[in-house]
mmCIF file of C-alpha atoms in Angstrom:
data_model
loop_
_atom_site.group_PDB
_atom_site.id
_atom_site.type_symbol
_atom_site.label_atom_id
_atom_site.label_comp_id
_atom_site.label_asym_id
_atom_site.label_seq_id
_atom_site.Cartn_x
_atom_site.Cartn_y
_atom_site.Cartn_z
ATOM 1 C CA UNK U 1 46.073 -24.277 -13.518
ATOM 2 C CA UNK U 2 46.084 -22.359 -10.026
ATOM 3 C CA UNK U 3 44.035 -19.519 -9.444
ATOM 4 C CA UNK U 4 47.274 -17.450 -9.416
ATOM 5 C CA UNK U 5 47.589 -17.574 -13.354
ATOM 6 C CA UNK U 6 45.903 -14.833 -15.298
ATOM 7 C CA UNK U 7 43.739 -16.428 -17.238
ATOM 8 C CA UNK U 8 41.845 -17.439 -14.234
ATOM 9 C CA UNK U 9 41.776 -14.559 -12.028
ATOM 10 C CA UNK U 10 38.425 -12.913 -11.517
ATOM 11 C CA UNK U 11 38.454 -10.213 -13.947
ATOM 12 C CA UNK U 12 40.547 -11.336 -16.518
ATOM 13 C CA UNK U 13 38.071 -11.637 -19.435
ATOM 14 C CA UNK U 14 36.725 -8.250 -19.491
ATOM 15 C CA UNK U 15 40.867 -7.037 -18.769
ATOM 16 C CA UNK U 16 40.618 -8.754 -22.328
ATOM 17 C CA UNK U 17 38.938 -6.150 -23.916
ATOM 18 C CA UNK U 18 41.371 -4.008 -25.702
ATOM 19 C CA UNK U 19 39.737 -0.505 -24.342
ATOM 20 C CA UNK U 20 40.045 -2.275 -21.054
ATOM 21 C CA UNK U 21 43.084 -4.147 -19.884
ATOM 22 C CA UNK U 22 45.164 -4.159 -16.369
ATOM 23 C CA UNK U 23 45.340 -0.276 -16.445
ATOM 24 C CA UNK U 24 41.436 -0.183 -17.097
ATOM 25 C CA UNK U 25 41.231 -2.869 -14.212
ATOM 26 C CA UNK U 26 43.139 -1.076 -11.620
ATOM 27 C CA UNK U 27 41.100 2.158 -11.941
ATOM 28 C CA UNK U 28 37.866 0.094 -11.698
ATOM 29 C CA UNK U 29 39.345 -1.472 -8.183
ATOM 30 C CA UNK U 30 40.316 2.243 -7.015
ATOM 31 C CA UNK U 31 36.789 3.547 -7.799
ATOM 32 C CA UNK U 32 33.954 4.290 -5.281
ATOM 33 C CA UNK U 33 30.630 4.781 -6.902
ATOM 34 C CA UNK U 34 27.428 5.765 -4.677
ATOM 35 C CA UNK U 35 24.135 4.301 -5.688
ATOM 36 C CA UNK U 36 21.085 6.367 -4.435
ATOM 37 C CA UNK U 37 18.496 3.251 -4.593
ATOM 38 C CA UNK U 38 18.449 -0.240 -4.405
ATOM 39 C CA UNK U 39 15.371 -1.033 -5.713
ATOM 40 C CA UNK U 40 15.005 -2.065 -9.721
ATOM 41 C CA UNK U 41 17.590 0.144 -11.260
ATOM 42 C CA UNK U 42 19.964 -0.130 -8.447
ATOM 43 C CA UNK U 43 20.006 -3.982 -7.691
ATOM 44 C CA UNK U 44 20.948 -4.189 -11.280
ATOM 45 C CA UNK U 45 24.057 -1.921 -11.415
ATOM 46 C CA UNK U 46 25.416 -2.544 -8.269
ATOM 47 C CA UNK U 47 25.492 -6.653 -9.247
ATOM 48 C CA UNK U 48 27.305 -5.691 -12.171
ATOM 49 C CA UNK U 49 29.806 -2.732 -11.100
ATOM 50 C CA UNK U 50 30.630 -5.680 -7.969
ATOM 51 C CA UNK U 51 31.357 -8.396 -10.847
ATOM 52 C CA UNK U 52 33.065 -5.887 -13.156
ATOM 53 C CA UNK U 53 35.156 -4.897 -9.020
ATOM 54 C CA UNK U 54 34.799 -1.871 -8.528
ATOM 55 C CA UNK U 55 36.607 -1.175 -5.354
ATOM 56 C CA UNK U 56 33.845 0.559 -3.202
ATOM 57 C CA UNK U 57 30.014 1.277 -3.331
ATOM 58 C CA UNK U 58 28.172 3.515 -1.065
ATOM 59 C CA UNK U 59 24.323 2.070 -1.306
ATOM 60 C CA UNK U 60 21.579 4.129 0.126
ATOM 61 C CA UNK U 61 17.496 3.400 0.331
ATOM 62 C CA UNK U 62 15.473 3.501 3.243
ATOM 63 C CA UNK U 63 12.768 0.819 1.868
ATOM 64 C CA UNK U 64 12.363 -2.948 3.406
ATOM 65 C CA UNK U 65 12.228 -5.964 0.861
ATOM 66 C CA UNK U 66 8.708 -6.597 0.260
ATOM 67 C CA UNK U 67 7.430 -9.543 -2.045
ATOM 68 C CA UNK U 68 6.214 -7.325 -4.856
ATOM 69 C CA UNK U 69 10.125 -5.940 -5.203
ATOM 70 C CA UNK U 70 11.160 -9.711 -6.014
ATOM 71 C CA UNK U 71 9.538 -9.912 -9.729
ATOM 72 C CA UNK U 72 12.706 -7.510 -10.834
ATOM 73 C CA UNK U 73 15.178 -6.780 -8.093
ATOM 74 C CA UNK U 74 17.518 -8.885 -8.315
ATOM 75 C CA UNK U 75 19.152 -9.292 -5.328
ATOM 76 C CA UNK U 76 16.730 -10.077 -2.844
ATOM 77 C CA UNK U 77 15.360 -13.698 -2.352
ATOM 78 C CA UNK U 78 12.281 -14.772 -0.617
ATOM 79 C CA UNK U 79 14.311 -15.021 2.220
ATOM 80 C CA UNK U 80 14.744 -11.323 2.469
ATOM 81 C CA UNK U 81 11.351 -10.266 2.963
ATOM 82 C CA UNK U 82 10.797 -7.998 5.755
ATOM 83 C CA UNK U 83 14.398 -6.872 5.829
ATOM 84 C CA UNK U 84 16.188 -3.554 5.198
ATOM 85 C CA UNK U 85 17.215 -3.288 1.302
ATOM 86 C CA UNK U 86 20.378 -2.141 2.117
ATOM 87 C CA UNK U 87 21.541 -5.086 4.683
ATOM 88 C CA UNK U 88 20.018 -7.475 1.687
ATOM 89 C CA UNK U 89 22.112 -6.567 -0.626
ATOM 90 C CA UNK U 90 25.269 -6.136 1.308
ATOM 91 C CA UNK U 91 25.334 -9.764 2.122
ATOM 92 C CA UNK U 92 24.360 -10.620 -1.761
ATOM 93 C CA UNK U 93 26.993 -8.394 -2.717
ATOM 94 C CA UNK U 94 29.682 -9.906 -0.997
ATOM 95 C CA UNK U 95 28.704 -13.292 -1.423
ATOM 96 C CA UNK U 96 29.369 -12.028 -5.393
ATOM 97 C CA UNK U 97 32.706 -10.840 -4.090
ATOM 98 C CA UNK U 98 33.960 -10.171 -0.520
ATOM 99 C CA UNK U 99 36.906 -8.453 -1.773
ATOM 100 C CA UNK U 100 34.772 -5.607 -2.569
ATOM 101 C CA UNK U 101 33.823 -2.584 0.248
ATOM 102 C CA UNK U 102 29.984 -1.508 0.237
ATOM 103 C CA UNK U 103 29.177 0.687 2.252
ATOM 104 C CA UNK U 104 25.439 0.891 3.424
ATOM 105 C CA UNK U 105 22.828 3.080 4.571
ATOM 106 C CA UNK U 106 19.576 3.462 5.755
ATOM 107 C CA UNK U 107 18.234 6.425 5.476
ATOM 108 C CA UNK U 108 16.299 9.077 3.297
ATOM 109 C CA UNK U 109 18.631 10.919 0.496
ATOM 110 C CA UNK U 110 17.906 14.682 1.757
ATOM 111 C CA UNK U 111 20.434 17.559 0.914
ATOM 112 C CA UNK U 112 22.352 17.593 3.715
ATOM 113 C CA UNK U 113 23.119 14.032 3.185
ATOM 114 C CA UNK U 114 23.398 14.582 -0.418
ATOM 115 C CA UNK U 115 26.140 16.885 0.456
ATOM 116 C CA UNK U 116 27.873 14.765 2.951
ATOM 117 C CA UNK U 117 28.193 11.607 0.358
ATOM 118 C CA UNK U 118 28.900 12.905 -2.609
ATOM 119 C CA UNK U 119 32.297 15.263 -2.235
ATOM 120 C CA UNK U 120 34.023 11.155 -1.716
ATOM 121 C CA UNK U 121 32.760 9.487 -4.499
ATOM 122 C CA UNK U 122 33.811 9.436 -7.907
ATOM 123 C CA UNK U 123 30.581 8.939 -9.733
ATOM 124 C CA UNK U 124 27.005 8.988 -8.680
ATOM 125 C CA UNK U 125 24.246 6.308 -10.058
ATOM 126 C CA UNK U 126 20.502 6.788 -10.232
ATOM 127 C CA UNK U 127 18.539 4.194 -8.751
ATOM 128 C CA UNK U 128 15.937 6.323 -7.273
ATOM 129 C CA UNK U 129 12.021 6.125 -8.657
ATOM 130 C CA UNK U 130 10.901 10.081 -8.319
ATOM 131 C CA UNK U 131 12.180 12.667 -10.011
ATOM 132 C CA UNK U 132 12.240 15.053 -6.215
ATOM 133 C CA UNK U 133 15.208 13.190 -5.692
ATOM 134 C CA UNK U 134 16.819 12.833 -9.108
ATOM 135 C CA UNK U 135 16.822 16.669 -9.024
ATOM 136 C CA UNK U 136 18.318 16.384 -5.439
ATOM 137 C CA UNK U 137 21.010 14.089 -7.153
ATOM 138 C CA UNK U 138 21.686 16.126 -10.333
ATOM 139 C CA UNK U 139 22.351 19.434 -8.707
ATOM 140 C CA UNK U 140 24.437 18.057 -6.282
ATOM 141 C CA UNK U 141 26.276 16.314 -9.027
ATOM 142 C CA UNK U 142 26.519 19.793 -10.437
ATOM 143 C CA UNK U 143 27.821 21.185 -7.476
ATOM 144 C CA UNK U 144 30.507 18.978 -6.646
ATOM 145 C CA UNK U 145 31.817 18.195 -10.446
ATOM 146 C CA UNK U 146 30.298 14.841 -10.381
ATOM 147 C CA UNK U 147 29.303 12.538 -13.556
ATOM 148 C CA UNK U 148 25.452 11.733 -12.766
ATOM 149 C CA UNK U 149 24.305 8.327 -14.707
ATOM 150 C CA UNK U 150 20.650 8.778 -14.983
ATOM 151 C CA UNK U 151 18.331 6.205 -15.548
ATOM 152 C CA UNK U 152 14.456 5.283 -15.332
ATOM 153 C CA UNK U 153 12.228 2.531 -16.614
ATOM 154 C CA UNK U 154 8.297 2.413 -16.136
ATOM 155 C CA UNK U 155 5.899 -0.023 -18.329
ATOM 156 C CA UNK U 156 7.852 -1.463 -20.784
ATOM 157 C CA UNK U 157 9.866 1.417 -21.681
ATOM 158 C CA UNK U 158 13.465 2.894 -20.571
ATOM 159 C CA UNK U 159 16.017 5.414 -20.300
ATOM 160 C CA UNK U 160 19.737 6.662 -19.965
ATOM 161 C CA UNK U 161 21.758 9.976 -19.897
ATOM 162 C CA UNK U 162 25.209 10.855 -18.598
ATOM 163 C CA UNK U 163 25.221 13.945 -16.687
ATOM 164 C CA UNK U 164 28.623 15.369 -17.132
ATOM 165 C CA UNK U 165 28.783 18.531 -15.234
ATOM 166 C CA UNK U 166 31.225 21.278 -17.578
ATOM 167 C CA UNK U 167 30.558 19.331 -20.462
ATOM 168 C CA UNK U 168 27.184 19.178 -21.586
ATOM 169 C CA UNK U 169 23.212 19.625 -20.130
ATOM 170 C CA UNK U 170 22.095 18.767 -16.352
ATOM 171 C CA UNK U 171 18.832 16.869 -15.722
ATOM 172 C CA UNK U 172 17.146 19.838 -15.335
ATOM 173 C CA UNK U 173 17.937 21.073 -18.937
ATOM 174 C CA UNK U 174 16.106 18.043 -20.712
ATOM 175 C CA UNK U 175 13.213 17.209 -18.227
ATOM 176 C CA UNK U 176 10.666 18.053 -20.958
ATOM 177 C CA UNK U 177 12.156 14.714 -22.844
ATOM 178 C CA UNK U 178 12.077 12.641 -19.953
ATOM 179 C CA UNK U 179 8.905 10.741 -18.718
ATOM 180 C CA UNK U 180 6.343 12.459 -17.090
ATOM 181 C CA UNK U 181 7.352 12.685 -13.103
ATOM 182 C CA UNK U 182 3.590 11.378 -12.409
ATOM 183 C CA UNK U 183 4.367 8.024 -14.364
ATOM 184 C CA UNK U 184 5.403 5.512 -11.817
ATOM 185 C CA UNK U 185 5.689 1.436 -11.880
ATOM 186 C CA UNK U 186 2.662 1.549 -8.907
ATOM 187 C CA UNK U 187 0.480 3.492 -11.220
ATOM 188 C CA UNK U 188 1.626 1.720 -14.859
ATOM 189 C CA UNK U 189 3.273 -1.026 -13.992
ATOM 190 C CA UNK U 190 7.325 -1.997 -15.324
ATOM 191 C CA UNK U 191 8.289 -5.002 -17.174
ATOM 192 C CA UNK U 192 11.495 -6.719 -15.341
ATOM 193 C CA UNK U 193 13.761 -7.090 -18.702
ATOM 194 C CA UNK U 194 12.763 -3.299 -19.218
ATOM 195 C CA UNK U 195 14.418 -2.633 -16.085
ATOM 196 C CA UNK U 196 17.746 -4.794 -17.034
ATOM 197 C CA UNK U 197 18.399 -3.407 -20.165
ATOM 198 C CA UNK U 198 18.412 -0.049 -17.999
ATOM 199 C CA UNK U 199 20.523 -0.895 -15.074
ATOM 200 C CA UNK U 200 23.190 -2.696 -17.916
ATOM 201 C CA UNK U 201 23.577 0.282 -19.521
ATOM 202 C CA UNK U 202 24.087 2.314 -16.343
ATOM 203 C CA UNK U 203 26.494 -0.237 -15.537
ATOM 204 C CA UNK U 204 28.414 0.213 -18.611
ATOM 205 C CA UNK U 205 28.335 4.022 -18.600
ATOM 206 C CA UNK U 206 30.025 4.380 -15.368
ATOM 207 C CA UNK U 207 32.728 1.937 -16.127
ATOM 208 C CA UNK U 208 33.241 3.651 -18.997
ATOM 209 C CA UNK U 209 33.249 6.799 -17.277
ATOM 210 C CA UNK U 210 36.120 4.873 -14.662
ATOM 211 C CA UNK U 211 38.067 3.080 -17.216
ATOM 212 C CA UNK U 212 38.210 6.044 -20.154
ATOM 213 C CA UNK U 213 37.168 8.815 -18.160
ATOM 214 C CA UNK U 214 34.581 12.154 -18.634
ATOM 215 C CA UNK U 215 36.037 13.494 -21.359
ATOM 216 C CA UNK U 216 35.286 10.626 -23.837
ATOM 217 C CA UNK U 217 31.906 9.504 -22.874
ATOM 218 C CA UNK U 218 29.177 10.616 -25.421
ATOM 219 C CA UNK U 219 26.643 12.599 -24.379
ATOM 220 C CA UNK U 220 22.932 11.077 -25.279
ATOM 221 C CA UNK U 221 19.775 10.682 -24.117
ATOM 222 C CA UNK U 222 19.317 6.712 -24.543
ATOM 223 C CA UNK U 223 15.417 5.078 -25.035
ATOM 224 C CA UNK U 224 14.625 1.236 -25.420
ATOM 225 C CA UNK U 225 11.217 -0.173 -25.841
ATOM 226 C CA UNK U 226 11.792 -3.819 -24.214
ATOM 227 C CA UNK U 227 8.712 -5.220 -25.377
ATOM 228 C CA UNK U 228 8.829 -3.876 -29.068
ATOM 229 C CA UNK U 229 12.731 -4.410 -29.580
ATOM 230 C CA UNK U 230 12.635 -0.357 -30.404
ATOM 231 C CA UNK U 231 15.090 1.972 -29.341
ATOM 232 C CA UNK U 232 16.790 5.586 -30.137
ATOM 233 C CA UNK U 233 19.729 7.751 -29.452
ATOM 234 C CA UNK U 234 19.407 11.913 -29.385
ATOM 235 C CA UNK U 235 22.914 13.650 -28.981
ATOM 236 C CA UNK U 236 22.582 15.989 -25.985
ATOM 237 C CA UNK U 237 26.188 17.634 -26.283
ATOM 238 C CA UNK U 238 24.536 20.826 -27.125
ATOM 239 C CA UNK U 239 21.003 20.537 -25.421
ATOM 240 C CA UNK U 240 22.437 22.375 -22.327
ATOM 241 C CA UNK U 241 19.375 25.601 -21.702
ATOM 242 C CA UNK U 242 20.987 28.290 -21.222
ATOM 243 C CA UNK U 243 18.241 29.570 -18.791
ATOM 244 C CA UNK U 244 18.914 26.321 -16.690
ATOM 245 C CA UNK U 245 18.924 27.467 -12.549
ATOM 246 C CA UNK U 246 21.373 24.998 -12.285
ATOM 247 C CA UNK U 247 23.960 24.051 -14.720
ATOM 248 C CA UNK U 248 24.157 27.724 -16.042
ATOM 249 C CA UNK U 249 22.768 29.784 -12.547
ATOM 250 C CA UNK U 250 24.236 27.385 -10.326
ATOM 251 C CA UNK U 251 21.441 28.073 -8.108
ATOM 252 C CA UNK U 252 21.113 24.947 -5.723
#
């Protein structure tokens, strides 16, 4: 059987899926998806939004590889130390798939840039390990009518939450639920499965988000405890604050 036949193209098992299919393919290929941060979070999605082909990602992180990143980022090798995270994963990424456009670069996420990136992308994915920047990310998002997938993981412990700007609350709305900004894998530590159930589910939210679209995405605030096998759902829908600078004030 030639590579020509469907059952053996790339994608076909997940084209399978019956909220999926060819239609559900072909909006994943037209996608462009811009990951702030290729450390943990954003190694993890990007491998998997490449695999699932989705047509174009716009990577961004300023950081070198450096040997303590290799425990749970998993697209740098040994032989990456010392290089820019962004040219690392380019070349891992298209060894995955060369088909695929990625787009890198090397620089600081500030607002200007912010502003600059995310007006031509369809979806925006948090890979980013401070919430200064998250914040950056979310009211941009809000700005420009984006869906923000945020996601963090420190200790053993991580999260998930859709921002859907029109629909339901901003970052800013629920950062009393979220871990405490001064928590941080260089003060506590982060367990590397922790940090893969978090960057799978990011992965699945946004292509969800590309295959069914906004408007059919729950809205929840996601938790998972990878060393105790404990996790919980809260419905956001209606946790928007109606005091919120930025979702309700739209004050950037």
């Amino acid at each position: 059987m030639s590579d020509d036949q469907p059952t053996t193209r790339r994608h076909h098992r997940q084209t399978l899926l019956e909220c999926w299919g060819d239609d559900g393919q072909s909006r994943v290929g037209e996608a462009t998806a811009l990951i702030v941060g290729v450390g943990a979070l954003g190694c993890g999605s990007a491998e998997l939004l490449a695999r699932a082909g989705v047509g174009k990602l716009v990577i961004i992180d300023r950081d070198i590889v450096e040997r303590t990143n290799l425990q749970r980022q998993t697209l740098y090798a040994e032989s990456d130390l010392g290089r820019p995270k962004v040219s690392a994963a380019v070349d891992r990424l298209h060894a995955i798939d060369a088909g695929i456009e990625v787009e890198p670069i090397a620089s600081h996420l500030d607002s200007d840039l912010a502003a600059e990136l995310v007006p031509g992308v369809d979806l925006i994915l948090d890979g980013t390990d401070n919430f200064e920047t998250r914040y950056l990310l979310n009211d941009a998002a809000v700005a420009y009518t984006k869906p923000f997938v945020y996601g963090g993981a420190v200790a053993t412990r991580g999260a998930v939450m859709p921002v859907l700007p029109g629909r339901g609350p901003c970052l800013r709305c629920v950062a009393a639920m979220l871990p405490a900004p001064g928590a941080t894998c260089d003060t506590a530590g982060v367990l590397g499965p922790a940090v893969g159930w978090v960057a799978a589910r990011q992965a699945a939210l946004t292509l969800r988000l590309i295959v069914e679209g906004a408007d059919r995405l729950p809205i929840r605030l996601e938790s998972f405890d990878a060393w105790e096998g404990v996790g919980r759902a809260i419905d956001m829908a209606s946790a928007r604050d109606p005091a919120c600078r930025c979702c309700v004030g739209r004050m950037f």
